[in-house]
XYZ file of C-alpha atoms in Angstrom:
518
model
C 6.121 29.101 -37.689
C 6.152 32.281 -35.860
C 2.854 31.739 -34.907
C 2.991 28.227 -33.655
C 6.267 29.105 -31.864
C 4.263 31.947 -30.182
C 1.417 29.438 -28.984
C 3.839 27.082 -27.725
C 5.281 29.367 -25.950
C 2.400 31.023 -24.210
C 0.499 27.752 -23.383
C 3.837 26.593 -21.742
C 4.308 29.368 -19.538
C 0.387 29.156 -18.969
C 0.925 25.032 -17.373
C 3.849 26.285 -15.690
C 2.892 29.197 -13.545
C -1.173 27.824 -13.285
C 0.330 24.577 -11.682
C 3.196 26.486 -9.710
C 0.314 28.080 -7.872
C -1.972 25.531 -7.832
C 0.043 23.199 -6.653
C 0.929 24.216 -2.853
C -0.835 26.983 -0.777
C 1.025 29.891 0.209
C 2.076 29.324 3.691
C 1.406 31.388 6.899
C 3.762 31.492 10.100
C 3.403 32.328 13.119
C -0.001 31.350 13.795
C -0.657 28.746 16.791
C 2.252 28.799 18.637
C 1.984 27.560 22.025
C 3.651 29.024 25.124
C 4.314 27.945 28.365
C 1.437 28.742 31.458
C 1.775 31.491 33.588
C 0.080 32.905 36.523
C -2.714 34.604 34.578
C -3.083 32.220 31.769
C -6.137 30.130 32.873
C -6.979 28.605 29.552
C -4.256 27.930 26.451
C -5.910 26.609 23.129
C -3.684 25.945 19.883
C -4.985 23.870 16.994
C -3.242 21.302 15.059
C -2.178 21.705 12.164
C -1.314 24.745 11.699
C -2.315 26.730 9.276
C -4.919 24.021 7.205
C -6.230 25.392 3.926
C -9.573 23.475 2.878
C -10.735 23.027 -0.705
C -13.900 23.997 -1.679
C -17.248 22.088 -0.485
C -15.144 19.835 1.124
C -14.906 18.774 5.157
C -12.393 18.625 7.406
C -11.899 17.894 11.286
C -9.587 20.027 12.986
C -7.709 19.072 16.474
C -7.566 21.692 18.727
C -5.223 20.832 22.064
C -6.176 22.941 25.732
C -4.928 23.747 28.604
C -6.372 24.883 31.659
C -5.830 25.753 35.022
C -8.402 23.855 37.681
C -8.792 25.006 41.341
C -11.889 22.573 41.693
C -13.262 19.545 40.544
C -16.203 21.817 39.744
C -14.251 24.575 37.193
C -14.845 24.656 33.792
C -14.819 26.953 30.542
C -18.136 27.281 27.932
C -16.397 27.867 24.973
C -18.055 29.518 22.013
C -16.885 28.591 18.140
C -17.793 29.611 14.979
C -16.541 31.462 11.584
C -16.819 35.284 10.426
C -17.884 34.185 7.142
C -20.456 30.845 7.240
C -20.215 31.389 3.069
C -16.700 30.574 3.152
C -16.409 27.909 5.822
C -18.840 26.758 8.081
C -19.306 24.558 10.925
C -21.082 21.010 10.427
C -22.014 20.876 13.995
C -23.155 22.764 16.843
C -20.425 25.315 17.937
C -20.267 24.829 21.778
C -18.130 22.981 24.259
C -17.466 22.812 27.759
C -13.927 22.153 29.384
C -14.319 20.640 32.317
C -11.510 19.897 35.146
C -13.039 16.477 36.571
C -9.135 15.116 35.456
C -7.483 16.993 37.611
C -5.636 13.811 39.396
C -4.559 13.057 35.667
C -2.898 16.927 35.194
C 0.495 17.916 36.590
C 0.486 21.211 39.494
C 0.900 24.058 38.569
C 4.429 26.078 38.491
C 3.480 29.064 40.193
C 0.187 28.402 41.522
C -1.964 26.357 44.177
C -3.629 25.048 41.285
C -3.365 21.546 38.523
C -2.773 22.134 35.217
C -4.957 19.944 33.010
C -4.706 19.037 29.267
C -6.758 17.325 26.796
C -8.079 17.702 22.712
C -11.451 18.199 21.411
C -12.472 18.931 17.728
C -14.779 20.348 15.379
C -16.324 19.399 11.859
C -15.681 21.826 9.230
C -17.316 22.345 5.907
C -16.108 24.817 3.037
C -18.502 26.482 0.579
C -16.539 29.131 -1.507
C -12.969 30.449 -1.778
C -11.872 33.142 0.579
C -10.599 33.402 3.547
C -12.289 33.516 7.171
C -11.510 33.912 11.008
C -12.349 30.685 12.899
C -13.692 32.303 16.374
C -13.458 30.291 19.485
C -15.436 32.567 22.775
C -15.008 32.148 26.272
C -16.581 34.470 28.938
C -14.942 32.994 31.961
C -12.702 35.673 33.769
C -9.038 35.341 33.592
C -8.152 33.468 30.813
C -5.915 34.009 27.691
C -4.706 33.034 24.753
C -1.841 31.658 23.669
C -1.746 31.840 19.702
C -0.329 34.949 18.436
C -3.113 34.847 15.787
C -5.669 35.825 18.492
C -7.209 39.028 20.271
C -6.384 37.746 23.768
C -8.078 38.924 26.514
C -10.316 42.660 26.936
C -10.731 44.357 29.725
C -13.786 42.084 31.289
C -12.163 38.741 31.255
C -13.240 37.779 27.783
C -11.064 35.150 26.210
C -10.895 35.201 21.724
C -8.719 32.880 19.976
C -8.647 32.981 16.323
C -7.552 30.895 13.562
C -7.501 31.490 10.111
C -9.533 29.249 7.635
C -8.183 29.398 3.754
C -10.247 27.752 1.325
C -9.182 27.262 -2.067
C -10.272 25.833 -5.406
C -8.283 22.750 -6.539
C -6.942 22.463 -10.113
C -8.934 20.150 -12.232
C -7.899 19.320 -16.088
C -10.985 21.276 -17.119
C -9.792 24.392 -15.337
C -6.123 23.933 -17.016
C -8.322 23.418 -20.843
C -9.917 26.914 -20.139
C -7.168 29.036 -19.051
C -5.289 27.558 -22.437
C -8.095 28.013 -24.265
C -8.446 31.650 -22.904
C -4.782 32.051 -23.957
C -5.059 30.963 -27.473
C -8.053 33.022 -27.677
C -5.809 36.220 -26.963
C -2.940 35.060 -29.294
C -4.741 34.523 -31.883
C -6.906 37.743 -31.460
C -4.130 39.811 -31.344
C -1.641 37.831 -34.113
C -5.238 38.715 -36.315
C -4.891 42.716 -35.601
C -1.333 42.709 -35.855
C -2.061 41.171 -39.680
C -4.563 43.387 -40.024
C -3.363 46.371 -38.605
C -1.827 49.213 -41.719
C 1.052 51.268 -40.202
C 0.399 53.981 -42.373
C -2.698 54.603 -41.477
C -1.024 54.563 -37.611
C 1.872 57.053 -39.392
C -0.716 59.182 -40.620
C -2.518 59.788 -37.457
C 0.253 60.480 -36.301
C 1.651 63.279 -37.823
C -0.904 64.962 -35.954
C -0.597 63.414 -32.217
C -2.748 65.652 -30.398
C -6.294 63.209 -30.642
C -4.001 59.888 -29.520
C -1.910 62.081 -26.905
C -5.853 63.115 -25.652
C -6.707 59.401 -25.857
C -3.497 57.901 -24.003
C -4.372 60.202 -21.199
C -7.906 59.369 -21.167
C -6.553 55.319 -21.480
C -3.545 55.381 -18.965
C -3.732 58.177 -16.745
C -7.364 58.988 -16.073
C -9.216 55.185 -16.287
C -6.370 53.800 -13.437
C -7.253 56.782 -11.322
C -11.045 56.091 -11.844
C -10.756 52.177 -11.154
C -9.194 53.074 -7.668
C -11.503 56.059 -7.081
C -14.590 52.910 -7.633
C -12.627 50.538 -5.398
C -12.546 53.124 -2.696
C -16.635 54.005 -2.738
C -17.679 50.313 -3.410
C -16.348 48.552 -0.297
C -16.237 45.042 -1.611
C -15.962 41.589 0.949
C -12.762 40.474 0.035
C -9.474 43.494 -1.243
C -9.261 40.928 -4.112
C -11.992 41.731 -5.841
C -10.919 45.165 -5.966
C -7.784 44.570 -7.150
C -9.250 43.011 -10.200
C -11.484 45.950 -10.984
C -8.664 48.166 -10.471
C -6.819 45.226 -12.752
C -9.575 46.129 -15.318
C -8.826 50.119 -15.305
C -5.243 49.796 -16.042
C -5.509 47.292 -18.809
C -5.275 48.035 -22.442
C -7.687 48.713 -24.623
C -9.919 46.269 -25.943
C -10.291 44.479 -29.327
C -14.521 45.166 -29.489
C -13.380 48.635 -29.428
C -12.702 49.055 -33.055
C -16.246 47.429 -33.631
C -17.922 49.793 -31.927
C -16.199 52.876 -32.866
C -16.889 51.070 -36.980
C -20.772 51.013 -35.430
C -21.396 54.161 -34.121
C -19.469 56.371 -36.848
C -16.161 57.175 -34.928
C -12.562 57.160 -36.130
C -11.475 54.199 -37.044
C -8.205 54.723 -37.701
C -7.524 56.770 -34.179
C -9.446 53.718 -32.801
C -6.783 51.511 -34.336
C -3.953 53.536 -33.616
C -5.018 53.704 -29.905
C -5.569 50.093 -29.841
C -2.296 50.006 -31.207
C -0.760 52.101 -28.915
C -2.218 51.085 -25.322
C -1.257 47.258 -25.788
C 2.463 48.181 -26.644
C 2.418 50.588 -23.858
C 0.760 48.548 -21.321
C 4.762 47.105 -20.935
C 5.610 49.507 -18.753
C 2.407 51.399 -17.723
C 0.794 48.283 -16.212
C 3.547 47.451 -13.735
C 3.985 51.217 -13.000
C 0.333 51.741 -11.900
C 0.548 48.007 -9.863
C 3.547 49.198 -8.140
C 2.130 52.387 -6.687
C -1.739 52.172 -5.761
C -1.627 48.555 -6.541
C -0.248 48.099 -3.586
C -3.555 49.833 -1.380
C -5.311 46.191 -0.914
C -5.636 44.315 1.508
C -6.843 43.790 5.410
C -6.548 41.770 7.992
C -6.823 38.587 5.782
C -5.272 39.452 3.480
C -1.923 41.152 2.264
C -1.562 40.937 -1.827
C 2.732 40.786 -2.659
C 2.415 41.477 -6.222
C 4.575 39.289 -8.224
C 5.744 42.075 -11.328
C 8.106 39.610 -13.214
C 4.787 37.441 -13.731
C 3.029 40.003 -14.907
C 5.128 41.353 -16.961
C 5.478 37.820 -18.427
C 1.729 37.937 -19.572
C 1.438 41.375 -20.683
C 4.810 40.238 -23.088
C 3.183 37.258 -24.096
C 0.102 39.377 -24.669
C 2.425 41.751 -26.598
C 4.526 39.754 -29.078
C 1.882 38.098 -30.692
C 0.395 41.687 -31.681
C 4.191 42.427 -33.098
C 4.665 39.299 -34.843
C 1.311 39.599 -36.281
C 2.860 43.528 -37.826
C 5.648 41.597 -38.826
C 4.136 38.948 -40.739
C 2.359 41.686 -42.354
C 4.895 43.526 -44.115
C 7.314 40.425 -44.611
C 4.820 38.042 -45.476
C 1.882 39.764 -46.213
C 0.063 36.097 -47.819
C 1.300 34.271 -44.831
C -0.780 36.930 -43.060
C -3.827 36.887 -45.180
C -4.054 32.981 -44.905
C -4.107 33.360 -41.039
C -6.475 36.231 -41.648
C -8.914 33.534 -42.540
C -7.737 30.660 -40.785
C -8.096 33.146 -37.792
C -12.020 33.195 -38.020
C -12.933 29.586 -37.066
C -10.578 29.355 -34.592
C -12.152 31.933 -32.611
C -15.257 30.631 -33.410
C -14.209 27.600 -31.425
C -12.636 29.128 -28.926
C -15.706 31.301 -28.204
C -18.102 28.568 -28.263
C -15.552 27.112 -25.433
C -15.469 29.944 -23.165
C -19.659 30.244 -22.623
C -19.754 26.917 -22.759
C -16.953 25.071 -21.136
C -15.959 28.064 -19.995
C -18.518 28.919 -17.845
C -19.442 25.824 -16.127
C -16.218 25.372 -14.981
C -16.238 28.910 -13.329
C -19.698 28.430 -11.819
C -18.380 29.684 -8.832
C -17.498 33.193 -10.100
C -20.987 33.859 -10.470
C -22.241 33.011 -6.629
C -19.246 35.343 -5.646
C -21.564 38.126 -7.811
C -22.344 40.393 -5.601
C -24.396 43.990 -6.104
C -21.560 45.847 -5.381
C -19.446 44.039 -7.969
C -21.948 44.117 -10.511
C -21.877 47.992 -9.392
C -18.126 48.433 -9.940
C -18.574 46.667 -12.802
C -20.958 49.153 -14.262
C -19.173 52.264 -12.605
C -15.504 51.706 -14.138
C -16.575 51.414 -17.804
C -19.329 53.908 -17.856
C -17.600 56.581 -15.636
C -14.646 56.580 -18.663
C -17.011 56.515 -21.285
C -17.980 60.053 -20.023
C -14.636 61.327 -18.716
C -13.292 60.310 -22.094
C -15.421 61.741 -24.025
C -15.723 64.836 -21.556
C -12.283 65.788 -22.233
C -12.231 64.961 -25.968
C -14.856 67.963 -26.099
C -12.855 70.371 -23.737
C -10.209 69.529 -26.392
C -12.371 70.992 -29.306
C -12.175 67.348 -30.697
C -14.443 66.742 -33.773
C -18.037 64.493 -32.904
C -16.762 61.820 -34.436
C -13.567 61.991 -32.759
C -15.088 62.302 -29.370
C -17.356 59.097 -29.352
C -14.080 57.415 -30.738
C -11.857 58.565 -27.358
C -14.773 57.927 -24.808
C -15.088 54.639 -26.198
C -11.512 53.517 -26.278
C -11.499 54.866 -22.737
C -14.164 52.662 -21.570
C -13.318 49.518 -23.385
C -9.870 48.034 -21.564
C -8.910 44.468 -22.248
C -10.987 42.402 -19.884
C -8.942 39.075 -20.740
C -5.861 40.577 -20.122
C -6.738 41.580 -16.761
C -8.684 38.345 -15.964
C -5.566 36.138 -17.111
C -3.344 38.984 -15.667
C -4.628 38.706 -11.586
C -5.094 34.639 -12.345
C -1.598 34.096 -12.865
C 0.113 36.302 -10.813
C -1.742 35.839 -7.628
C -1.245 32.837 -5.294
C -4.546 30.965 -4.561
C -6.935 32.116 -3.780
C -6.639 35.950 -4.339
C -6.211 35.157 -8.247
C -9.596 33.296 -8.208
C -11.131 36.345 -5.765
C -9.609 38.136 -8.189
C -10.721 37.601 -11.734
C -14.322 38.159 -10.352
C -13.308 41.900 -11.220
C -12.215 41.620 -14.672
C -15.694 38.695 -15.085
C -17.997 41.719 -14.063
C -16.624 44.580 -16.045
C -16.385 42.216 -18.898
C -20.856 41.714 -18.765
C -21.158 45.183 -17.838
C -19.055 47.051 -20.413
C -20.675 46.255 -23.907
C -24.158 46.874 -22.933
C -24.915 50.487 -23.330
C -22.694 50.119 -26.267
C -24.614 47.433 -27.781
C -27.746 49.244 -27.309
C -26.703 52.529 -28.709
C -25.016 50.516 -31.842
C -28.642 48.963 -32.333
C -30.848 52.548 -32.238
C -27.289 54.266 -34.142
C -28.152 51.269 -36.668
C -31.690 51.515 -36.903
C -31.394 55.392 -37.217
C -29.278 55.626 -40.248
C -31.390 52.577 -42.379
C -34.498 55.270 -41.321
C -31.865 58.140 -42.824
C -30.592 56.521 -46.195
C -27.070 57.179 -44.672
C -24.382 54.416 -44.633
C -21.112 54.076 -42.243
C -18.512 55.357 -44.561
C -20.763 58.732 -45.133
C -20.972 59.264 -41.519
C -17.653 58.256 -40.792
C -16.113 59.963 -43.746
C -18.616 63.536 -44.893
C -17.850 65.849 -47.340
C -15.615 67.449 -44.763
C -12.054 67.024 -43.229
C -11.385 67.566 -39.821
C -7.742 67.667 -39.157
C -7.062 66.305 -35.684
C -7.196 69.551 -33.628
C -10.372 69.830 -34.704
C -10.237 72.096 -37.463
C -11.873 71.857 -40.417
C -11.615 72.469 -44.031
C -13.637 71.682 -47.781
C -12.799 69.030 -50.226
C -10.450 71.285 -52.512
C -8.824 72.492 -49.687
C -6.102 69.765 -48.594
C -6.415 67.391 -50.939
C -9.649 67.331 -53.075
C -12.361 64.759 -52.489
C -10.271 62.061 -51.833
C -9.655 62.932 -48.199
C -11.876 62.315 -45.230
C -10.988 62.300 -41.905
C -7.513 64.065 -42.345
C -6.787 60.755 -43.927
C -6.686 60.095 -47.266
C -9.384 57.920 -48.562
C -6.976 55.243 -49.595
C -6.117 54.888 -45.839
C -9.578 55.445 -44.598
C -10.484 52.323 -46.325
C -7.439 50.208 -45.496
C -8.861 51.010 -41.931
C -12.597 50.035 -42.672
C -11.383 47.018 -43.964
C -9.543 46.318 -40.478
C -13.230 46.760 -39.196
C -14.056 43.858 -41.273
C -11.467 41.834 -39.941
C -12.105 42.348 -36.507
C -15.971 41.066 -37.164
C -14.748 38.253 -39.133
C -12.591 37.729 -36.186
C -14.018 38.732 -32.845
């Protein structure tokens, strides 16, 4: 019943936020306001309507009104119209126009000069492509002209007129998109509940009795990774700051479930891995808003100013953390129910993963068009530098090798699905869709080196006739501070890796559950 209630709540929240965001775009104010002609204004242009938005792969005719000051019938103004980023929107017609003074007789007298004011309209045809924002520019090389829109650059010292108007291209909300978002949310909820049902708090308590390694992991997770992510976004120059915000969101999210699997496959400390994942997931409720409130405000440019809705972020994180707590509660109060949930989660997870890989990719093909070399570079740098920094810090503090591997893995692997849903649900279009490119790139790049190492390590163990249990435990006990002891000094043969054999066995069973569910 608890699982059903949680699932219904998060799906209802998802539908509410999704329709709330995609239903109506955010409004701009102040663009394209006309003013009266003055002595120095020979050309004025303002669009109708203002502002305007377009859906992807749609066309639109934009009407412009103009007023020109004519001293003779032979006067005219040549206009050159173009967009800053044609891959967002482009003109589907020639972008040159001539405004003439042939209709001076129908004009009105200039209030301060011996001239006539002629007004008229012209229109341009626009075709949208990818989501984003771009400036529509109207240039004129005529002398002594100005612009009336406070979104314009105005006139330079050489009399060069430049008008600009923002074009925003957004993605229409389709039924398929809602289905994919719900499936993604179901995947997170079910896998997190499964994690809670398979988490052994006795193992976590045992690890926390000597908290040096978990503290190192927490610092790497919530201090080093956010700073690494922010540095990466400043080194790599993105076309849109929203993509950088998506990369930064990956760096401040909790550890991902695959970290437990790779810790097991690479001979790390499984108990420490489960402990770090659990702690980082719970701590995300405070740490993620903290980093968003500080460094998250630095992502903007002349076309975008991100206003981060912290309440939406808290709601998203709470709906991810709540299933974990529900799973832990079920495990310790209703063990039979927990066992049944773990059995059910396996087929549910397989179905959701299949849907995400099939329908999800089809519904979000535009994301792959937004993948640029710099985006993939940032997607590689964030986790790979995290692996290296986490391992170096653990080594400096004299942690044993298997814990160095664990802390490195836990530092580099982030829960990119949480980052994806967080930016998609918290930011208005098209910022949320653009920011989702960051988690998508990071999610594709993060597991590649670990996957290759896991294959190599598995082959090595097979060739040397070793098993994972022996590699992870061995005959020597190592405590959280890196001190070693023989079997008989701390409880004899039964203790491995600072945790009792029962505790370690429980930890291994959690990974078996993980492998079955994720």
